[in-house]
Coordinates of C-alpha atoms in Angstrom, one line a residue:
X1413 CA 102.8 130.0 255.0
X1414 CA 105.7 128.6 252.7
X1415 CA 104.3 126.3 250.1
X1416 CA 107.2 124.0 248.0
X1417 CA 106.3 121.5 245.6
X1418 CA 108.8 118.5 245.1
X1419 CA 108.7 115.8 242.8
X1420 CA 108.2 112.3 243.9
X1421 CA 109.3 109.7 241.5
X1422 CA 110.0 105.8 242.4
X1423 CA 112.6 105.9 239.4
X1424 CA 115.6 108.2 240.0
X1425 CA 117.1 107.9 236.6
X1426 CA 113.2 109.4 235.3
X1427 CA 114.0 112.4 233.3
X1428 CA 112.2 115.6 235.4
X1429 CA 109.0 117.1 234.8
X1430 CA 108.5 120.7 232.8
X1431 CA 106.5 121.7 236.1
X1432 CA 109.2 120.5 239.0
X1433 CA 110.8 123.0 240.4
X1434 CA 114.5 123.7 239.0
X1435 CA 117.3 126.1 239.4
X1436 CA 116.2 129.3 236.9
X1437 CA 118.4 131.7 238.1
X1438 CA 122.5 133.0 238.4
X1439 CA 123.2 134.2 242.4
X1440 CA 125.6 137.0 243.4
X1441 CA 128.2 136.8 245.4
X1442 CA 128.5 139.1 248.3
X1443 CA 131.2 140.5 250.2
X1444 CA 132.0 142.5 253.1
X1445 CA 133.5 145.7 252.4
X1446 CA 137.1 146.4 253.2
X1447 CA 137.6 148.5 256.5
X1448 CA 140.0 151.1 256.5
X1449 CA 141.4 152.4 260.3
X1450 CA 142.3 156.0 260.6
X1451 CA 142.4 157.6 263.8
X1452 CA 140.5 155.3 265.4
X1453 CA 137.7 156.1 262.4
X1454 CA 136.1 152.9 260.5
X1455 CA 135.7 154.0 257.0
X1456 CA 133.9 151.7 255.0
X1457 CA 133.8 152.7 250.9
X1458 CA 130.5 153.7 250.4
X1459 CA 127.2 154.8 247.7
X1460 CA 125.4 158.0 249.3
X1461 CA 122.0 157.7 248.1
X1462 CA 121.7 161.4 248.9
X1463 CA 123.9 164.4 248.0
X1464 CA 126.5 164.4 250.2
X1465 CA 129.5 166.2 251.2
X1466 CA 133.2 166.0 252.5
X1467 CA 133.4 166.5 256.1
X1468 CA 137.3 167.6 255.9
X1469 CA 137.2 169.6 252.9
X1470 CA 133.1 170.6 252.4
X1471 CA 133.6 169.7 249.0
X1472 CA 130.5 167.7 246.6
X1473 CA 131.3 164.0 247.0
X1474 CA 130.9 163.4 243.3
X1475 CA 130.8 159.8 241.5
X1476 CA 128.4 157.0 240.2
X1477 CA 129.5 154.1 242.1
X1478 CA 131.2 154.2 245.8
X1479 CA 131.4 158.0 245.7
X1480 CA 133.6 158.1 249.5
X1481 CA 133.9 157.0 252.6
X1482 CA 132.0 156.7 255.8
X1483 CA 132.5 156.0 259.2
X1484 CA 130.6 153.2 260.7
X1485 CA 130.9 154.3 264.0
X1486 CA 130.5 158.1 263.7
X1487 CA 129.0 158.3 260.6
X1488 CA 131.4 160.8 259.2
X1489 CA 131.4 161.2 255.1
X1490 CA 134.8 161.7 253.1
X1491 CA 136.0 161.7 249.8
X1492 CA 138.5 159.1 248.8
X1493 CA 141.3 161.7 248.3
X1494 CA 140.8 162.9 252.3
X1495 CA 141.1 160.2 253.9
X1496 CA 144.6 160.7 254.8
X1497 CA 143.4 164.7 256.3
X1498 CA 141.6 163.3 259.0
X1499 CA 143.0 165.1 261.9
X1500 CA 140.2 164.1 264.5
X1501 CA 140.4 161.4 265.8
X1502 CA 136.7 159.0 266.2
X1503 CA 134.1 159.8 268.7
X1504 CA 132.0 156.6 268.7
X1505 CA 134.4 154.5 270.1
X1506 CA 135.3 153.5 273.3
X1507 CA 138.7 153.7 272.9
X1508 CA 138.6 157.4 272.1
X1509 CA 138.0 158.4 275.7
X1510 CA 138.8 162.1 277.1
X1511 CA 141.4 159.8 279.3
X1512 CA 143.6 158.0 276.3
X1513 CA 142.8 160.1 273.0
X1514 CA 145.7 162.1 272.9
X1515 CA 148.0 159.7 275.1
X1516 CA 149.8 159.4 271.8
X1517 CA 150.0 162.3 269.9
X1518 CA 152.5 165.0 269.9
X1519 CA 150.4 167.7 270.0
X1520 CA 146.3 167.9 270.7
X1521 CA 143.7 170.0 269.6
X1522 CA 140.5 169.9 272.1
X1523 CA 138.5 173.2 271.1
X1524 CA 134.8 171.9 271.9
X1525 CA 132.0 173.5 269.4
X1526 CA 128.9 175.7 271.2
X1527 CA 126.0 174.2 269.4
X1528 CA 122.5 176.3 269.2
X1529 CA 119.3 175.1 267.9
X1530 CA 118.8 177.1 264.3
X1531 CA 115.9 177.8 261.7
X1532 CA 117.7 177.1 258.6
X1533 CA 115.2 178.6 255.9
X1534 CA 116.9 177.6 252.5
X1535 CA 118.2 173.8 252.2
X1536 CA 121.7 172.9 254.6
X1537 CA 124.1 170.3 254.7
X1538 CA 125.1 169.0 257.6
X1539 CA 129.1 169.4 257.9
X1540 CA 129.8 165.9 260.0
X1541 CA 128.2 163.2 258.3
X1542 CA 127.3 165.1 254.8
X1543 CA 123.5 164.8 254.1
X1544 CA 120.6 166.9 254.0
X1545 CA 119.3 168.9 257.2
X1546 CA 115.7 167.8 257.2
X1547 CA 112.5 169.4 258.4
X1548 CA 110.4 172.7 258.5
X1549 CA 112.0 174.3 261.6
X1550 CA 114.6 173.7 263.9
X1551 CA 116.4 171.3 261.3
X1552 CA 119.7 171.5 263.1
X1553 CA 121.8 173.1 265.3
X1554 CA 124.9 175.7 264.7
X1555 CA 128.0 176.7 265.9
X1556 CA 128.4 180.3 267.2
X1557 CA 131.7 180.1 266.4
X1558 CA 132.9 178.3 263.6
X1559 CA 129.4 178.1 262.0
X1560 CA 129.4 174.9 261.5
X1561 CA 125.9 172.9 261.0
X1562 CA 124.6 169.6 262.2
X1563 CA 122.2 167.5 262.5
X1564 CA 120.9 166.7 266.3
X1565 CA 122.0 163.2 265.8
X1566 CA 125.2 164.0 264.9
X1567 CA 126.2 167.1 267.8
X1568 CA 128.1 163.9 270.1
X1569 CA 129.9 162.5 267.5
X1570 CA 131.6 165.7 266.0
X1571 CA 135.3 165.9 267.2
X1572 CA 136.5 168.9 268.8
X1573 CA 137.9 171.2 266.3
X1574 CA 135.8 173.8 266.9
X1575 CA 137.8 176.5 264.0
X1576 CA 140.3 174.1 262.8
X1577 CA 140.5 173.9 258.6
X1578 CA 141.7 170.0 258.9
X1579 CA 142.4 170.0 255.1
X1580 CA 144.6 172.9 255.7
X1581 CA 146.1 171.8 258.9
X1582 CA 146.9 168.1 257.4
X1583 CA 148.3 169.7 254.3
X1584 CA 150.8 172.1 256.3
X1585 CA 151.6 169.0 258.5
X1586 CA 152.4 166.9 255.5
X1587 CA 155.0 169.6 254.7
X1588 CA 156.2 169.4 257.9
X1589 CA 156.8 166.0 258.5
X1590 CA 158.3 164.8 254.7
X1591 CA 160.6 162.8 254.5
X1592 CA 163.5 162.7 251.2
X1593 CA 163.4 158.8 251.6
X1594 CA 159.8 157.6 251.8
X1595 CA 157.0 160.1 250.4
X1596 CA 152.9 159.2 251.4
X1597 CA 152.1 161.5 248.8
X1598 CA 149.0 159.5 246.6
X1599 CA 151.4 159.2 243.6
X1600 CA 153.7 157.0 245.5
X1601 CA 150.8 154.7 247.0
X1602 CA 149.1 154.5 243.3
X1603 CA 152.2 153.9 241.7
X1604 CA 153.2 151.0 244.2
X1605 CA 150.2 149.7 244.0
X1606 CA 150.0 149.2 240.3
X1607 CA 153.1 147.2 239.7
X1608 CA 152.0 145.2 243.3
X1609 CA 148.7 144.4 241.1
X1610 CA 150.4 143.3 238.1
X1611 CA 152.9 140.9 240.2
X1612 CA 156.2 143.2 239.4
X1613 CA 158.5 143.1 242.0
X1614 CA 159.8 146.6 243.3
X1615 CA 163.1 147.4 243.4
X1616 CA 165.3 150.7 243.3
X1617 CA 163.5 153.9 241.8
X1618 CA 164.8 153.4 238.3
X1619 CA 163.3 150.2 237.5
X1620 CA 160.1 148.4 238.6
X1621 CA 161.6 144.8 238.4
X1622 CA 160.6 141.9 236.6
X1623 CA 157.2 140.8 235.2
X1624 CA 155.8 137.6 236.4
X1625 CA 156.0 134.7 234.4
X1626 CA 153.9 132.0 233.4
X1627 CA 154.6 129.1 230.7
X1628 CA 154.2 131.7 228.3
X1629 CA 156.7 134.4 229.0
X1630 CA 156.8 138.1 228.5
X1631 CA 153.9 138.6 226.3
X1632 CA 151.8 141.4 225.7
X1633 CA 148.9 142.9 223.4
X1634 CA 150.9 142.4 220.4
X1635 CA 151.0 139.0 220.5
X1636 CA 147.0 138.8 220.9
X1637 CA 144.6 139.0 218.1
X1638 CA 141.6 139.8 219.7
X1639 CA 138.6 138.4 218.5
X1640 CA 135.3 139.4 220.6
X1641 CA 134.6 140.1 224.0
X1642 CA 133.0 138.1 225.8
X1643 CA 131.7 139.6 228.7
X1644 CA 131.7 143.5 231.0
X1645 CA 131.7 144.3 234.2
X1646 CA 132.7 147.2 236.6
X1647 CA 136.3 146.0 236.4
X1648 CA 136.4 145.7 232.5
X1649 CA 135.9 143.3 230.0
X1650 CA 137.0 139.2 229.6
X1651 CA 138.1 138.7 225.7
X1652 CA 138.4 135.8 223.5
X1653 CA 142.1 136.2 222.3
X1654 CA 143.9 134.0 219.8
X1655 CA 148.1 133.6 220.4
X1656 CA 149.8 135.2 216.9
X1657 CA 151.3 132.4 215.1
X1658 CA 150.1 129.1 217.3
X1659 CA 146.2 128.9 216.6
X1660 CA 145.9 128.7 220.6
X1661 CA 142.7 130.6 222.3
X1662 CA 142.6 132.1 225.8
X1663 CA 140.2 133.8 227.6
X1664 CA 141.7 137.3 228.7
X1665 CA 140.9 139.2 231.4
X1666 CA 141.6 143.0 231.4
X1667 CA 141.1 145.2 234.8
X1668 CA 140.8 148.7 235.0
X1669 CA 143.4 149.4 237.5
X1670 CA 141.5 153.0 238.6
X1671 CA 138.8 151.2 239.0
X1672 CA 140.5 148.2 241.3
X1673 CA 141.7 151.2 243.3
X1674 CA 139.0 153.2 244.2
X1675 CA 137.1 149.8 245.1
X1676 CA 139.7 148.7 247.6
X1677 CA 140.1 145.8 245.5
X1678 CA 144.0 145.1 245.4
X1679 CA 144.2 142.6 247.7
X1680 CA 141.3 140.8 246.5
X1681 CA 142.8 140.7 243.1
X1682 CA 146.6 139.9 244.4
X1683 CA 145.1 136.9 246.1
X1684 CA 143.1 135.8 242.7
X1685 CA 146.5 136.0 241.0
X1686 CA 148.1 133.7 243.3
X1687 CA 145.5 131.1 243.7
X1688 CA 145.6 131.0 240.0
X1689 CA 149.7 130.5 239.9
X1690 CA 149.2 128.1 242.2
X1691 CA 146.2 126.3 240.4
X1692 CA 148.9 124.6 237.9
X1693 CA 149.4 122.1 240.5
X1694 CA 146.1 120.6 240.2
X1695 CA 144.4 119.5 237.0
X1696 CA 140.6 120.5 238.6
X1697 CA 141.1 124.6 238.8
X1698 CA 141.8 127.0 236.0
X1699 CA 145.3 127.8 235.0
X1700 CA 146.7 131.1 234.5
X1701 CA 149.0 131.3 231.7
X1702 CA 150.5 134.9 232.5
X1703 CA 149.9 138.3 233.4
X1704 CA 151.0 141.8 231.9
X1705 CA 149.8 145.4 231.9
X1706 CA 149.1 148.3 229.9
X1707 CA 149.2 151.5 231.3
X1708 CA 145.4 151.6 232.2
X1709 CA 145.0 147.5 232.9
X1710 CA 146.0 144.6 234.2
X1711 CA 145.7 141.5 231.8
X1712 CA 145.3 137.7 233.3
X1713 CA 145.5 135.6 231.0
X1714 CA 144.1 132.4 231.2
X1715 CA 142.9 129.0 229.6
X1716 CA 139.3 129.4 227.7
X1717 CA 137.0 126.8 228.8
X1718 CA 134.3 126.2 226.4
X1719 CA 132.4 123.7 227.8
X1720 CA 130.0 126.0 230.0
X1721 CA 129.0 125.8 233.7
X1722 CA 127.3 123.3 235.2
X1723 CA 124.5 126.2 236.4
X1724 CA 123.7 126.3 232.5
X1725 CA 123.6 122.6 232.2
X1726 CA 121.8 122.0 235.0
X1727 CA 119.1 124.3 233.9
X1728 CA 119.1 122.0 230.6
X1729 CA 119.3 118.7 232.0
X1730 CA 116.8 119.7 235.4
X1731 CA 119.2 117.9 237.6
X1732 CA 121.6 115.1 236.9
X1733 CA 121.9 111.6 236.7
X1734 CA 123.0 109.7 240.0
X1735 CA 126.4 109.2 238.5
X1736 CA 127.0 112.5 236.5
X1737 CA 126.9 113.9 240.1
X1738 CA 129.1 112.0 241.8
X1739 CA 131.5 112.4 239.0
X1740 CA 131.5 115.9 239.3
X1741 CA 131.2 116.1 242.9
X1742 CA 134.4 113.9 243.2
X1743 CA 136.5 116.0 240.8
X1744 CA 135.2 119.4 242.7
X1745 CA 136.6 117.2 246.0
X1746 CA 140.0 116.5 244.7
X1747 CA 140.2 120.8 244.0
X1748 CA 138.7 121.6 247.3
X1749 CA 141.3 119.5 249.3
X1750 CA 144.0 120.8 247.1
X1751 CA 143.3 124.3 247.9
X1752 CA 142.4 123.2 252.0
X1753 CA 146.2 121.7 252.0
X1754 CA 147.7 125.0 250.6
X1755 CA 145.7 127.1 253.7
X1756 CA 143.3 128.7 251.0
X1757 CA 139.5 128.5 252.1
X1758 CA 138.0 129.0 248.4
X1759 CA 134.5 130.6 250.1
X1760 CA 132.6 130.3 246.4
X1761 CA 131.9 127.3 245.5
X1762 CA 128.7 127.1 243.5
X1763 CA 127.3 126.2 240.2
X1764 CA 128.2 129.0 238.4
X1765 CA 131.9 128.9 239.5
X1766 CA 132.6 125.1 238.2
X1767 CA 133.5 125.0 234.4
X1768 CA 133.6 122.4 231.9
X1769 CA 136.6 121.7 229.7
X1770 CA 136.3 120.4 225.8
X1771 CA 136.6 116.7 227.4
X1772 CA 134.0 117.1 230.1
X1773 CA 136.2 117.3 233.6
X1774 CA 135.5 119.9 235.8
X1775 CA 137.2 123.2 236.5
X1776 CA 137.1 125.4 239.4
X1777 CA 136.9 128.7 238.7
X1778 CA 136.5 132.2 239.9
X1779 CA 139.6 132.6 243.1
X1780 CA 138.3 136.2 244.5
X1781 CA 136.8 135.2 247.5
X1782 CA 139.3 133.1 248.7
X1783 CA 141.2 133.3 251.8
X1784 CA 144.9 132.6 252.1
X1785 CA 147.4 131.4 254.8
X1786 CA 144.7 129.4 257.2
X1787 CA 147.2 127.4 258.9
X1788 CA 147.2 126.2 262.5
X1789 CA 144.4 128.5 264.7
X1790 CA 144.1 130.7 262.1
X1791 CA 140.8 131.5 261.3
X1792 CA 138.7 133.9 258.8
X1793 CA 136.0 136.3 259.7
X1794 CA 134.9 138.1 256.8
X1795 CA 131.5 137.9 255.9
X1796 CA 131.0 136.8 252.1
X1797 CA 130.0 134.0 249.8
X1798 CA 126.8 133.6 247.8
X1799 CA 123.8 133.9 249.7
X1800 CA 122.0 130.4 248.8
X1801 CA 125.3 128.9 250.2
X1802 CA 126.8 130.6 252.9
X1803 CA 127.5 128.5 256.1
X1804 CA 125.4 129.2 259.3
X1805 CA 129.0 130.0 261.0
X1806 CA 129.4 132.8 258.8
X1807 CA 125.7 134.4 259.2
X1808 CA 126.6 133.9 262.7
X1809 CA 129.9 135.7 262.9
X1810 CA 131.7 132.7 264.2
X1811 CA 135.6 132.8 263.2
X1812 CA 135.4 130.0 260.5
X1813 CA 137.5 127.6 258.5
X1814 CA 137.9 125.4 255.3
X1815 CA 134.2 124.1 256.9
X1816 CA 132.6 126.6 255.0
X1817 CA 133.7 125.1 251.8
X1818 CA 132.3 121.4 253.0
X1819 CA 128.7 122.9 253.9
X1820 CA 128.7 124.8 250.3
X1821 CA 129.7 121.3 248.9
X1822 CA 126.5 120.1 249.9
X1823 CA 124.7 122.9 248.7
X1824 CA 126.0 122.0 245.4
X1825 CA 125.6 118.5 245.6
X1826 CA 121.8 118.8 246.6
X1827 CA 121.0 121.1 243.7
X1828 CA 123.0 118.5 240.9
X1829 CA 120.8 115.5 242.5
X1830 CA 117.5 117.3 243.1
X1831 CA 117.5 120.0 240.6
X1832 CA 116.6 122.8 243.7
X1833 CA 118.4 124.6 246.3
X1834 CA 118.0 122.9 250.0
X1835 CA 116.9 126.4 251.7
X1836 CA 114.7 128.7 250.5
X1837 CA 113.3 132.7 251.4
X1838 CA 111.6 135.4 249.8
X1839 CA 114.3 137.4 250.5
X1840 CA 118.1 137.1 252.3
X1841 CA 116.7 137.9 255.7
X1842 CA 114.4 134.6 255.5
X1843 CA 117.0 132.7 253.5
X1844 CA 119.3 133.2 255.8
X1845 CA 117.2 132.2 259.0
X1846 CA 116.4 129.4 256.8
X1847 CA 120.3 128.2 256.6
X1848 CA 120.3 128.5 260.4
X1849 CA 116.8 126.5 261.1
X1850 CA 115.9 124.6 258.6
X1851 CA 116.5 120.9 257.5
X1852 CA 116.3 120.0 254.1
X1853 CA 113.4 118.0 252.2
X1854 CA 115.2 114.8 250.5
X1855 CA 112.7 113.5 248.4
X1856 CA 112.2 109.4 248.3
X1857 CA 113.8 108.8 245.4
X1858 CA 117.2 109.7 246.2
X1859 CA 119.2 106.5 247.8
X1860 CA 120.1 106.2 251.2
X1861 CA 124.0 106.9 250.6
X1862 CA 123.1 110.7 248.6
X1863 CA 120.9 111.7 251.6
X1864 CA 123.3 110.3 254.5
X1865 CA 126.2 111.8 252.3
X1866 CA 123.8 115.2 252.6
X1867 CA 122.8 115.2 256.0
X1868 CA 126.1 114.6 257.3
X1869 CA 127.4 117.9 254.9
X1870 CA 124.7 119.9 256.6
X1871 CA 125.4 119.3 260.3
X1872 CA 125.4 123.2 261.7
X1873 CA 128.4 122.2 264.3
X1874 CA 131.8 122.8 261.8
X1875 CA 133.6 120.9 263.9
X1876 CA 131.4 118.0 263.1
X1877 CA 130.8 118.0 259.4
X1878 CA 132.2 115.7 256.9
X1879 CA 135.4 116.6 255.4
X1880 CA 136.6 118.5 258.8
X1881 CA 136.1 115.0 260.2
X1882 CA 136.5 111.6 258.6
X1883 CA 137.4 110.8 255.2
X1884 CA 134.6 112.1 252.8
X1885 CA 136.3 110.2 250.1
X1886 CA 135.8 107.2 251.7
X1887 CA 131.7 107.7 252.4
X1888 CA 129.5 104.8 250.7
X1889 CA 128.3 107.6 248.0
X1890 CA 131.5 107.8 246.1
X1891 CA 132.0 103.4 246.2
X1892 CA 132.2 103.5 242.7
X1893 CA 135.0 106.1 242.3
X1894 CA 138.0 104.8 242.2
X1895 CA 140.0 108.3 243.7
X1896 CA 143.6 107.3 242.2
X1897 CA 142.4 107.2 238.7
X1898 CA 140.3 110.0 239.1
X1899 CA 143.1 112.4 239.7
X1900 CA 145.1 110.8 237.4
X1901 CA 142.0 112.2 234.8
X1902 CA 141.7 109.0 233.2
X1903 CA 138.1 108.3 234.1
X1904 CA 135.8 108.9 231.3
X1905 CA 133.5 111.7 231.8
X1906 CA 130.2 110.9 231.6
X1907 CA 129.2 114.0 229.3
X1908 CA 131.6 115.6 226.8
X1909 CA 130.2 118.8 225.3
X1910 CA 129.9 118.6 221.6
X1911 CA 131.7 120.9 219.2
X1912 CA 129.0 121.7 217.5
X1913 CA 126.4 123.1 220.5
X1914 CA 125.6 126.1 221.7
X1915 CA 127.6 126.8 224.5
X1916 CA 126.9 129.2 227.5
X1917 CA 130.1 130.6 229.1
X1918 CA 130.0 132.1 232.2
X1919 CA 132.3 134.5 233.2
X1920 CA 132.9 136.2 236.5
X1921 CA 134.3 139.5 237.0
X1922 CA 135.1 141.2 240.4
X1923 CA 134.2 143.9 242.3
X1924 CA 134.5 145.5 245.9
X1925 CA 130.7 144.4 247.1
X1926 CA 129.8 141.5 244.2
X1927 CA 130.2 139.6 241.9
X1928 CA 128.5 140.1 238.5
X1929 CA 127.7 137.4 236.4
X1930 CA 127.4 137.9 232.5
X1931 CA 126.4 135.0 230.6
X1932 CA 126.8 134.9 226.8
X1933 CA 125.6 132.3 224.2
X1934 CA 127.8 132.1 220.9
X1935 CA 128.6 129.0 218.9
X1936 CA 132.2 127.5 218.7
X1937 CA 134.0 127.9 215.7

């Protein structure tokens, strides 16, 4: 039995209760992990929760984080450095039939192992998939030739390479097959893939181009003074910097670009860089002044907002007037259909990720998750968002477009005018069948226009929601908006923070499964 309490008051202006239920708590994001196709292999960056070791070189998978890789489909463990020594190609895929799985190679190996049950009597690690060969007796099975060990589970899914040193062989193959004009050694992909991070184009091997430019150009460290930092994360840190000479503050952004690597996290960050350049076109997302880089990092650096989220003033305020929220929601509109006609589905919109400036107007924040070049049939079908507002297309696995972002809109509107999220679960499983099932309790007090305007965000057909069809701008909710002035900015916000609060600033930092959320109090200067 699911018990929820909602307050019913006649009066929708009332200020809330201490005991109604309100938002007390920052959500993750989530993200599907980037797949990476070798030889018919799915290898999916991974934690091993278990000692574990390399299947190609039988080597200690060390690390803290997302030690290697592993193969969703044949389970097979790797470190990060052998993924390009795979010389097997998958076993637990169709496609990797005895008819077609060498239709394309210039040479094959087939050299099938001869498996025996064995009594391993001090503690074995199986040589496929990495972990621990469990039991008292009979914990696996051995090869009489090559000796290699197994689990049971794993005996179909080991390719046929039955005395075959693949690090070895991959290694003399390398040498074989070089090239003087291209090299694949894993210099030349980190190397390219530094300068592609900090936007430098490539050009001859002398020179690495020219750094991208913003309205502040070619700036670096030196013309920072650096005066706290303002939040961690895996990636790094986010730092309060002042501009030397011009009194101007900016909220800087510093990656570890190791760290971006092993996390698979380059394109995520590319496409954060672009939305960003892009963002100066629209007065409702955060601008990016410029980027640079240090040998270790990347640096974004962008405008410092230091008017807090609206997840922290929500949790002051309980939920907001009628009119606060459809000021915000309207702003947040005019950013989401900027973004919609530039192909970009933004995939995050939530509390947490819309800021407020010094003057009160919103600012969308927080580019990640978002999709580019969704033009025409195009669809996306990664699975990702934050959990309390993912669209039921998406939980799914329906290819899905910039209707994501409309039901999200309405998660977000329903927590600014009821001061609660719409669906609810003990845990993601039940949240989730509660997104799919569910409909939403709208309390009495809320007018007629806020709970059609709702409904019609939470129809579960994308093809039928507001804002895919009709003109949301044009709904009875937003009558008092007048949409010219608005994005003009020269309707009067109706909260301004004041200079002399304590602010919350929320900062979000990236990474290759989540987002973490670190939220810091400090007063303004």
């Amino acid at each position: 039995m699911a018990v929820q309490y909602f307050l019913e008051d006649a009066d929708s202006k009332q200020p809330v209760k201490e005991e109604a239920p309100t938002l007390n708590r920052r959500r993750g994001a989530i993200k599907q992990a980037k797949i990476h196709f070798i030889k018919n292999h799915e290898f999916i960056a991974t934690f091993f929760r278990q000692p574990t070791f390399c299947s190609v070189c039988r080597e200690f998978v060390w690390g803290l984080n997302k030690q290697g890789y592993k193969c969703r489909q044949c389970n097979a463990a790797i470190h990060k450095k052998c993924i390009d020594k795979i010389i097997g190609r998958c076993t637990g895929t169709a496609a990797n039939s005895r008819d077609t799985v060498f239709q394309k190679e210039r040479f094959k190996i087939d050299m099938p192992h001869r498996f025996k049950i064995n009594n391993y009597m001090s503690p074995t690690f199986c040589d496929h998939c990495g972990s621990l060969l469990w039991g008292l007796v009979k914990q696996g099975l051995k090869c009489e030739d090559c000796a290699m060990n197994v689990h049971h589970k794993c005996q179909d899914k080991v390719a046929n390479l039955c005395g075959i040193n693949q690090k070895l062989l991959a290694e003399a193959l390398t040498q074989v097959s070089q090239v003087s004009s291209v090299s694949h050694s894993v210099d030349c992909i980190f190397w390219y893939s530094m300068n592609k991070l900090a936007g430098l184009e490539i050009n001859d091997g002398s020179t690495y181009g020219k750094l991208w430019e913003g309205s502040i150009p070619r700036i670096n460290m030196d013309n920072f003074i650096f005066h706290k930092v303002l939040g961690k994360g895996s990636f790094g840190k986010v730092l309060l910097a002042e501009l030397k000479g011009r009194g101007e503050y900016f909220a800087v952004k510093a990656l570890k670009k190791d760290v971006v690597l092993m996390d698979d996290d380059v394109e995520c960050t590319m496409v954060e860089k672009r939305v960003l350049a892009l963002a100066w076109e629209n007065p409702f997302l955060t601008h990016l002044y410029s980027t640079f880089q240090t040998k270790e990092h990347l640096f974004f650096v962008m405008e410092y907002l230091n008017g807090g989220d609206l997840m922290f003033h929500i949790q002051e305020k309980g939920r907001f007037e009628l009119y606060r929220a459809t000021f915000y929601s309207a702003e947040i509109i005019c950013g989401l259909q900027f973004l919609h006609s530039k192909g970009i589905i933004y995939r995050d919109l939530k509390l947490d990720n819309v800021m407020l400036d010094c003057d009160g107007h919103i600012k969308i924040a927080d580019f990640g998750m978002c999709k580019e070049n969704v033009f025409g049939d195009n669809r996306a079908t990664t699975f990702c968002g934050t959990p309390d507002y993912i669209a039921p297309e998406i939980l799914l696995g329906q290819k899905y477009s910039f209707s994501v972002d409309w039901w999200s809109f309405g998660v977000l509107l329903y927590e600014m005018l009821i001061g609660q999220s719409p669906f609810h679960g003990d845990d993601e499983d039940e949240l989730f069948e509660s997104i799919r099932m569910d409909t939403p309790h709208y309390p009495r007090w809320i007018s007629k226009e806020s709970k059609d305007l709702l409904e019609r965000l939470f129809e579960r057909d994308p093809t039928r929601r507001i804002g895919i069809v009709g003109n949301i701008r044009l709904h009875p909710f937003f009558k008092s908006i007048n949409w010219q002035a608005l994005e003009m900015r020269e309707v009067e916000p109706p909260f301004k923070p004041k200079k002399n609060d304590v602010i919350h600033v929320r900062l979000m930092l990236l990474s290759s499964s989540s987002c973490f959320t670190i939220s810091i109090c400090f007063t303004l200067f």
